[in-house]
mmCIF file of N, CA and C in Angstrom:
data_model
loop_
_atom_site.group_PDB
_atom_site.id
_atom_site.type_symbol
_atom_site.label_atom_id
_atom_site.label_comp_id
_atom_site.label_asym_id
_atom_site.label_seq_id
_atom_site.Cartn_x
_atom_site.Cartn_y
_atom_site.Cartn_z
ATOM 1 N N UNK A 1 111.603 -139.998 -76.143
ATOM 2 C CA UNK A 1 110.225 -139.581 -76.164
ATOM 3 C C UNK A 1 110.129 -138.107 -75.799
ATOM 4 N N UNK A 2 109.224 -137.374 -76.384
ATOM 5 C CA UNK A 2 109.054 -135.941 -76.055
ATOM 6 C C UNK A 2 108.444 -135.810 -74.663
ATOM 7 N N UNK A 3 108.892 -134.884 -73.875
ATOM 8 C CA UNK A 3 108.418 -134.770 -72.556
ATOM 9 C C UNK A 3 107.242 -133.865 -72.492
ATOM 10 N N UNK A 4 106.050 -134.350 -72.176
ATOM 11 C CA UNK A 4 104.882 -133.556 -72.002
ATOM 12 C C UNK A 4 104.122 -134.127 -70.808
ATOM 13 N N UNK A 5 103.955 -133.302 -69.776
ATOM 14 C CA UNK A 5 103.293 -133.752 -68.583
ATOM 15 C C UNK A 5 101.969 -134.399 -68.915
ATOM 16 N N UNK A 6 101.741 -135.588 -68.375
ATOM 17 C CA UNK A 6 100.441 -136.265 -68.557
ATOM 18 C C UNK A 6 100.344 -136.910 -69.913
ATOM 19 N N UNK A 7 101.393 -137.065 -70.675
ATOM 20 C CA UNK A 7 101.314 -137.656 -72.037
ATOM 21 C C UNK A 7 100.745 -139.067 -72.011
ATOM 22 N N UNK A 8 101.163 -139.931 -71.097
ATOM 23 C CA UNK A 8 100.576 -141.310 -71.103
ATOM 24 C C UNK A 8 99.037 -141.265 -70.968
ATOM 25 N N UNK A 9 98.542 -140.435 -70.040
ATOM 26 C CA UNK A 9 97.111 -140.294 -69.882
ATOM 27 C C UNK A 9 96.429 -139.822 -71.133
ATOM 28 N N UNK A 10 97.053 -138.875 -71.860
ATOM 29 C CA UNK A 10 96.446 -138.314 -73.048
ATOM 30 C C UNK A 10 96.341 -139.414 -74.154
ATOM 31 N N UNK A 11 97.131 -140.454 -74.049
ATOM 32 C CA UNK A 11 97.035 -141.489 -75.108
ATOM 33 C C UNK A 11 95.971 -142.573 -74.816
ATOM 34 N N UNK A 12 95.359 -142.495 -73.639
ATOM 35 C CA UNK A 12 94.388 -143.553 -73.329
ATOM 36 C C UNK A 12 93.135 -143.430 -74.196
ATOM 37 N N UNK A 13 92.617 -144.535 -74.639
ATOM 38 C CA UNK A 13 91.421 -144.503 -75.490
ATOM 39 C C UNK A 13 90.195 -144.276 -74.622
ATOM 40 N N UNK A 14 89.266 -143.510 -75.127
ATOM 41 C CA UNK A 14 88.026 -143.253 -74.435
ATOM 42 C C UNK A 14 87.092 -144.426 -74.586
ATOM 43 N N UNK A 15 87.150 -145.063 -75.792
ATOM 44 C CA UNK A 15 86.400 -146.292 -75.982
ATOM 45 C C UNK A 15 84.948 -146.215 -76.360
ATOM 46 N N UNK A 16 84.218 -147.177 -75.950
ATOM 47 C CA UNK A 16 82.826 -147.429 -76.413
ATOM 48 C C UNK A 16 81.981 -146.158 -76.303
ATOM 49 N N UNK A 17 81.171 -145.919 -77.324
ATOM 50 C CA UNK A 17 80.216 -144.841 -77.276
ATOM 51 C C UNK A 17 80.770 -143.542 -77.911
ATOM 52 N N UNK A 18 82.046 -143.551 -78.283
ATOM 53 C CA UNK A 18 82.628 -142.329 -78.910
ATOM 54 C C UNK A 18 82.719 -142.586 -80.438
ATOM 55 N N UNK A 19 82.320 -141.552 -81.179
ATOM 56 C CA UNK A 19 82.527 -141.625 -82.645
ATOM 57 C C UNK A 19 83.997 -141.331 -82.972
ATOM 58 N N UNK A 20 84.457 -141.836 -84.114
ATOM 59 C CA UNK A 20 85.890 -141.716 -84.449
ATOM 60 C C UNK A 20 86.079 -141.219 -85.900
ATOM 61 N N UNK A 21 87.018 -140.321 -86.057
ATOM 62 C CA UNK A 21 87.426 -139.967 -87.435
ATOM 63 C C UNK A 21 88.910 -140.239 -87.555
ATOM 64 N N UNK A 22 89.345 -140.573 -88.773
ATOM 65 C CA UNK A 22 90.780 -140.814 -89.035
ATOM 66 C C UNK A 22 91.282 -139.650 -89.894
ATOM 67 N N UNK A 23 92.383 -139.035 -89.511
ATOM 68 C CA UNK A 23 93.046 -137.977 -90.261
ATOM 69 C C UNK A 23 94.286 -138.585 -90.885
ATOM 70 N N UNK A 24 94.433 -138.402 -92.225
ATOM 71 C CA UNK A 24 95.562 -138.958 -92.956
ATOM 72 C C UNK A 24 96.221 -137.822 -93.734
ATOM 73 N N UNK A 25 97.558 -137.893 -93.848
ATOM 74 C CA UNK A 25 98.336 -136.870 -94.592
ATOM 75 C C UNK A 25 98.858 -135.785 -93.702
ATOM 76 N N UNK A 26 98.874 -136.036 -92.379
ATOM 77 C CA UNK A 26 99.368 -135.029 -91.474
ATOM 78 C C UNK A 26 100.886 -134.754 -91.622
ATOM 79 N N UNK A 27 101.267 -133.499 -91.353
ATOM 80 C CA UNK A 27 102.733 -133.207 -91.372
ATOM 81 C C UNK A 27 103.403 -134.091 -90.253
ATOM 82 N N UNK A 28 104.637 -134.496 -90.462
ATOM 83 C CA UNK A 28 105.280 -135.387 -89.492
ATOM 84 C C UNK A 28 105.425 -134.730 -88.109
ATOM 85 N N UNK A 29 105.491 -133.397 -88.085
ATOM 86 C CA UNK A 29 105.688 -132.687 -86.800
ATOM 87 C C UNK A 29 104.364 -132.214 -86.148
ATOM 88 N N UNK A 30 103.280 -132.718 -86.636
ATOM 89 C CA UNK A 30 101.984 -132.270 -86.092
ATOM 90 C C UNK A 30 101.868 -132.643 -84.607
ATOM 91 N N UNK A 31 101.196 -131.779 -83.853
ATOM 92 C CA UNK A 31 101.018 -132.053 -82.449
ATOM 93 C C UNK A 31 99.514 -132.213 -82.135
ATOM 94 N N UNK A 32 99.232 -132.772 -80.961
ATOM 95 C CA UNK A 32 97.867 -132.908 -80.502
ATOM 96 C C UNK A 32 97.208 -131.541 -80.490
ATOM 97 N N UNK A 33 97.958 -130.472 -80.081
ATOM 98 C CA UNK A 33 97.395 -129.123 -80.056
ATOM 99 C C UNK A 33 97.035 -128.659 -81.450
ATOM 100 N N UNK A 34 97.834 -129.024 -82.447
ATOM 101 C CA UNK A 34 97.527 -128.646 -83.888
ATOM 102 C C UNK A 34 96.198 -129.265 -84.288
ATOM 103 N N UNK A 35 95.943 -130.455 -83.867
ATOM 104 C CA UNK A 35 94.678 -131.158 -84.256
ATOM 105 C C UNK A 35 93.514 -130.491 -83.530
ATOM 106 N N UNK A 36 93.734 -130.144 -82.255
ATOM 107 C CA UNK A 36 92.679 -129.391 -81.535
ATOM 108 C C UNK A 36 92.347 -128.068 -82.238
ATOM 109 N N UNK A 37 93.390 -127.390 -82.703
ATOM 110 C CA UNK A 37 93.190 -126.118 -83.436
ATOM 111 C C UNK A 37 92.439 -126.352 -84.748
ATOM 112 N N UNK A 38 92.870 -127.378 -85.467
ATOM 113 C CA UNK A 38 92.232 -127.735 -86.752
ATOM 114 C C UNK A 38 90.744 -128.015 -86.539
ATOM 115 N N UNK A 39 90.393 -128.697 -85.437
ATOM 116 C CA UNK A 39 89.005 -129.030 -85.152
ATOM 117 C C UNK A 39 88.420 -128.070 -84.123
ATOM 118 N N UNK A 40 88.793 -126.778 -84.252
ATOM 119 C CA UNK A 40 88.480 -125.785 -83.213
ATOM 120 C C UNK A 40 86.971 -125.663 -82.947
ATOM 121 N N UNK A 41 86.140 -125.889 -83.945
ATOM 122 C CA UNK A 41 84.694 -125.703 -83.762
ATOM 123 C C UNK A 41 84.091 -126.905 -83.033
ATOM 124 N N UNK A 42 84.882 -127.923 -82.795
ATOM 125 C CA UNK A 42 84.392 -129.201 -82.188
ATOM 126 C C UNK A 42 85.095 -129.393 -80.852
ATOM 127 N N UNK A 43 84.374 -129.752 -79.824
ATOM 128 C CA UNK A 43 84.991 -130.063 -78.528
ATOM 129 C C UNK A 43 85.520 -131.500 -78.593
ATOM 130 N N UNK A 44 86.819 -131.665 -78.585
ATOM 131 C CA UNK A 44 87.469 -132.969 -78.586
ATOM 132 C C UNK A 44 87.632 -133.411 -77.141
ATOM 133 N N UNK A 45 87.143 -134.568 -76.744
ATOM 134 C CA UNK A 45 87.307 -135.005 -75.358
ATOM 135 C C UNK A 45 88.746 -135.149 -74.983
ATOM 136 N N UNK A 46 89.037 -134.879 -73.688
ATOM 137 C CA UNK A 46 90.406 -135.053 -73.192
ATOM 138 C C UNK A 46 90.937 -136.461 -73.514
ATOM 139 N N UNK A 47 92.091 -136.544 -74.119
ATOM 140 C CA UNK A 47 92.637 -137.861 -74.471
ATOM 141 C C UNK A 47 92.075 -138.437 -75.728
ATOM 142 N N UNK A 48 91.297 -137.612 -76.475
ATOM 143 C CA UNK A 48 90.615 -138.200 -77.694
ATOM 144 C C UNK A 48 91.479 -138.178 -78.937
ATOM 145 N N UNK A 49 92.648 -137.539 -78.931
ATOM 146 C CA UNK A 49 93.509 -137.539 -80.103
ATOM 147 C C UNK A 49 94.610 -138.591 -79.960
ATOM 148 N N UNK A 50 94.723 -139.383 -80.960
ATOM 149 C CA UNK A 50 95.744 -140.504 -80.984
ATOM 150 C C UNK A 50 96.632 -140.391 -82.196
ATOM 151 N N UNK A 51 97.861 -139.897 -82.021
ATOM 152 C CA UNK A 51 98.807 -139.843 -83.124
ATOM 153 C C UNK A 51 99.447 -141.202 -83.311
ATOM 154 N N UNK A 52 99.467 -141.691 -84.555
ATOM 155 C CA UNK A 52 99.992 -143.000 -84.810
ATOM 156 C C UNK A 52 101.423 -142.953 -85.351
ATOM 157 N N UNK A 53 102.220 -143.892 -84.952
ATOM 158 C CA UNK A 53 103.611 -143.989 -85.440
ATOM 159 C C UNK A 53 103.661 -145.207 -86.345
ATOM 160 N N UNK A 54 104.557 -145.140 -87.354
ATOM 161 C CA UNK A 54 104.798 -146.278 -88.205
ATOM 162 C C UNK A 54 105.621 -147.354 -87.534
ATOM 163 N N UNK A 55 105.857 -148.437 -88.268
ATOM 164 C CA UNK A 55 106.626 -149.553 -87.746
ATOM 165 C C UNK A 55 108.043 -149.134 -87.311
ATOM 166 N N UNK A 56 108.549 -148.056 -87.885
ATOM 167 C CA UNK A 56 109.894 -147.549 -87.605
ATOM 168 C C UNK A 56 109.885 -146.649 -86.380
ATOM 169 N N UNK A 57 108.708 -146.449 -85.718
ATOM 170 C CA UNK A 57 108.617 -145.622 -84.553
ATOM 171 C C UNK A 57 108.497 -144.176 -84.846
ATOM 172 N N UNK A 58 108.499 -143.756 -86.128
ATOM 173 C CA UNK A 58 108.378 -142.411 -86.484
ATOM 174 C C UNK A 58 106.932 -142.070 -86.836
ATOM 175 N N UNK A 59 106.526 -140.770 -86.731
ATOM 176 C CA UNK A 59 105.123 -140.419 -87.040
ATOM 177 C C UNK A 59 104.709 -140.874 -88.462
ATOM 178 N N UNK A 60 103.521 -141.412 -88.537
ATOM 179 C CA UNK A 60 103.061 -141.960 -89.778
ATOM 180 C C UNK A 60 102.170 -140.972 -90.607
ATOM 181 N N UNK A 61 101.886 -139.834 -90.051
ATOM 182 C CA UNK A 61 101.004 -138.892 -90.703
ATOM 183 C C UNK A 61 99.509 -139.282 -90.534
ATOM 184 N N UNK A 62 99.302 -140.180 -89.595
ATOM 185 C CA UNK A 62 97.914 -140.682 -89.344
ATOM 186 C C UNK A 62 97.582 -140.413 -87.917
ATOM 187 N N UNK A 63 96.310 -139.972 -87.687
ATOM 188 C CA UNK A 63 95.828 -139.803 -86.310
ATOM 189 C C UNK A 63 94.383 -140.201 -86.274
ATOM 190 N N UNK A 64 93.967 -140.698 -85.190
ATOM 191 C CA UNK A 64 92.554 -140.987 -84.900
ATOM 192 C C UNK A 64 92.051 -139.991 -83.865
ATOM 193 N N UNK A 65 90.872 -139.533 -84.058
ATOM 194 C CA UNK A 65 90.272 -138.527 -83.078
ATOM 195 C C UNK A 65 88.910 -139.064 -82.629
ATOM 196 N N UNK A 66 88.771 -139.246 -81.347
ATOM 197 C CA UNK A 66 87.495 -139.693 -80.758
ATOM 198 C C UNK A 66 86.675 -138.465 -80.539
ATOM 199 N N UNK A 67 85.380 -138.530 -80.821
ATOM 200 C CA UNK A 67 84.487 -137.390 -80.670
ATOM 201 C C UNK A 67 83.237 -137.862 -79.866
ATOM 202 N N UNK A 68 82.598 -136.868 -79.240
ATOM 203 C CA UNK A 68 81.523 -137.236 -78.308
ATOM 204 C C UNK A 68 80.260 -137.640 -78.977
ATOM 205 N N UNK A 69 80.034 -137.304 -80.251
ATOM 206 C CA UNK A 69 78.752 -137.558 -80.883
ATOM 207 C C UNK A 69 78.902 -137.729 -82.390
ATOM 208 N N UNK A 70 77.868 -138.319 -82.991
ATOM 209 C CA UNK A 70 77.866 -138.473 -84.475
ATOM 210 C C UNK A 70 77.771 -137.086 -85.141
ATOM 211 N N UNK A 71 77.130 -136.134 -84.456
ATOM 212 C CA UNK A 71 76.982 -134.783 -84.999
ATOM 213 C C UNK A 71 78.422 -134.131 -85.096
ATOM 214 N N UNK A 72 79.260 -134.340 -84.022
ATOM 215 C CA UNK A 72 80.624 -133.858 -84.084
ATOM 216 C C UNK A 72 81.426 -134.543 -85.182
ATOM 217 N N UNK A 73 81.157 -135.878 -85.399
ATOM 218 C CA UNK A 73 81.828 -136.593 -86.405
ATOM 219 C C UNK A 73 81.489 -136.051 -87.758
ATOM 220 N N UNK A 74 80.218 -135.757 -88.028
ATOM 221 C CA UNK A 74 79.806 -135.141 -89.289
ATOM 222 C C UNK A 74 80.495 -133.782 -89.483
ATOM 223 N N UNK A 75 80.530 -133.014 -88.408
ATOM 224 C CA UNK A 75 81.192 -131.697 -88.556
ATOM 225 C C UNK A 75 82.678 -131.837 -88.870
ATOM 226 N N UNK A 76 83.347 -132.813 -88.238
ATOM 227 C CA UNK A 76 84.722 -133.012 -88.495
ATOM 228 C C UNK A 76 84.943 -133.408 -89.987
ATOM 229 N N UNK A 77 83.983 -134.228 -90.528
ATOM 230 C CA UNK A 77 84.096 -134.612 -91.924
ATOM 231 C C UNK A 77 84.033 -133.474 -92.886
ATOM 232 N N UNK A 78 83.406 -132.326 -92.503
ATOM 233 C CA UNK A 78 83.326 -131.172 -93.377
ATOM 234 C C UNK A 78 84.706 -130.543 -93.555
ATOM 235 N N UNK A 79 85.655 -130.843 -92.711
ATOM 236 C CA UNK A 79 87.011 -130.320 -92.813
ATOM 237 C C UNK A 79 87.902 -131.117 -93.732
ATOM 238 N N UNK A 80 87.347 -132.160 -94.344
ATOM 239 C CA UNK A 80 88.119 -132.970 -95.339
ATOM 240 C C UNK A 80 88.742 -132.048 -96.395
ATOM 241 N N UNK A 81 90.007 -132.276 -96.669
ATOM 242 C CA UNK A 81 90.766 -131.551 -97.696
ATOM 243 C C UNK A 81 91.181 -130.167 -97.236
ATOM 244 N N UNK A 82 90.928 -129.739 -95.983
ATOM 245 C CA UNK A 82 91.493 -128.550 -95.472
ATOM 246 C C UNK A 82 92.952 -128.869 -95.045
ATOM 247 N N UNK A 83 93.712 -127.813 -94.701
ATOM 248 C CA UNK A 83 95.168 -128.119 -94.503
ATOM 249 C C UNK A 83 95.594 -127.812 -93.085
ATOM 250 N N UNK A 84 96.634 -128.577 -92.711
ATOM 251 C CA UNK A 84 97.429 -128.312 -91.510
ATOM 252 C C UNK A 84 98.862 -128.183 -91.979
ATOM 253 N N UNK A 85 99.463 -127.087 -91.647
ATOM 254 C CA UNK A 85 100.904 -126.885 -91.976
ATOM 255 C C UNK A 85 101.105 -127.011 -93.488
ATOM 256 N N UNK A 86 100.175 -126.572 -94.301
ATOM 257 C CA UNK A 86 100.327 -126.616 -95.759
ATOM 258 C C UNK A 86 100.039 -127.926 -96.437
ATOM 259 N N UNK A 87 99.626 -128.906 -95.630
ATOM 260 C CA UNK A 87 99.291 -130.233 -96.191
ATOM 261 C C UNK A 87 97.790 -130.488 -96.117
ATOM 262 N N UNK A 88 97.263 -130.934 -97.229
ATOM 263 C CA UNK A 88 95.830 -131.281 -97.265
ATOM 264 C C UNK A 88 95.570 -132.570 -96.476
ATOM 265 N N UNK A 89 94.580 -132.521 -95.639
ATOM 266 C CA UNK A 89 94.284 -133.616 -94.774
ATOM 267 C C UNK A 89 93.061 -134.362 -95.276
ATOM 268 N N UNK A 90 93.217 -135.713 -95.392
ATOM 269 C CA UNK A 90 92.039 -136.553 -95.697
ATOM 270 C C UNK A 90 91.429 -136.973 -94.428
ATOM 271 N N UNK A 91 90.122 -136.867 -94.358
ATOM 272 C CA UNK A 91 89.360 -137.277 -93.131
ATOM 273 C C UNK A 91 88.382 -138.357 -93.504
ATOM 274 N N UNK A 92 88.397 -139.383 -92.740
ATOM 275 C CA UNK A 92 87.493 -140.546 -92.940
ATOM 276 C C UNK A 92 86.755 -140.842 -91.608
ATOM 277 N N UNK A 93 85.456 -141.200 -91.713
ATOM 278 C CA UNK A 93 84.853 -141.695 -90.499
ATOM 279 C C UNK A 93 85.286 -143.169 -90.330
ATOM 280 N N UNK A 94 85.447 -143.628 -89.135
ATOM 281 C CA UNK A 94 85.856 -144.982 -88.927
ATOM 282 C C UNK A 94 85.258 -145.489 -87.643
ATOM 283 N N UNK A 95 85.480 -146.729 -87.359
ATOM 284 C CA UNK A 95 84.833 -147.336 -86.216
ATOM 285 C C UNK A 95 85.699 -147.332 -84.971
ATOM 286 N N UNK A 96 85.110 -147.404 -83.808
ATOM 287 C CA UNK A 96 85.842 -147.574 -82.554
ATOM 288 C C UNK A 96 86.683 -148.871 -82.660
ATOM 289 N N UNK A 97 86.177 -149.901 -83.281
ATOM 290 C CA UNK A 97 86.914 -151.166 -83.431
ATOM 291 C C UNK A 97 88.227 -150.950 -84.148
ATOM 292 N N UNK A 98 88.214 -150.162 -85.240
ATOM 293 C CA UNK A 98 89.472 -149.907 -85.994
ATOM 294 C C UNK A 98 90.464 -149.215 -85.083
ATOM 295 N N UNK A 99 89.997 -148.199 -84.365
ATOM 296 C CA UNK A 99 90.923 -147.456 -83.460
ATOM 297 C C UNK A 99 91.497 -148.419 -82.389
ATOM 298 N N UNK A 100 90.642 -149.202 -81.777
ATOM 299 C CA UNK A 100 91.085 -150.045 -80.693
ATOM 300 C C UNK A 100 92.095 -151.075 -81.216
ATOM 301 N N UNK A 101 91.922 -151.566 -82.462
ATOM 302 C CA UNK A 101 92.825 -152.530 -83.068
ATOM 303 C C UNK A 101 94.176 -151.840 -83.264
ATOM 304 N N UNK A 102 94.215 -150.559 -83.653
ATOM 305 C CA UNK A 102 95.477 -149.835 -83.813
ATOM 306 C C UNK A 102 96.203 -149.588 -82.570
ATOM 307 N N UNK A 103 95.398 -149.377 -81.484
ATOM 308 C CA UNK A 103 96.036 -149.106 -80.165
ATOM 309 C C UNK A 103 96.515 -150.333 -79.447
ATOM 310 N N UNK A 104 96.014 -151.489 -79.881
ATOM 311 C CA UNK A 104 96.369 -152.731 -79.179
ATOM 312 C C UNK A 104 97.835 -153.090 -79.264
#
């Protein structure tokens, strides 16, 4: 596991009341900081970025991002098809239930 102080805390879900977007097509080496930079115009709550791994334990190119409001969710959706590391990112709005199921 990569050593980053406070990493377990950063993976905790914020839960009920937060809007969620799903980012798909991320480069395998994307970091939480890269996602914060990508969403620079939006304040992402501490611990709001969840990078998903595939069944093999490797990065799946998928991340969920919890946001404080529906307005922030709509703003994040405007970044659909923009790129991180030369890859176009698909952004979808999704439910807190979908995120919680993935984290379970």
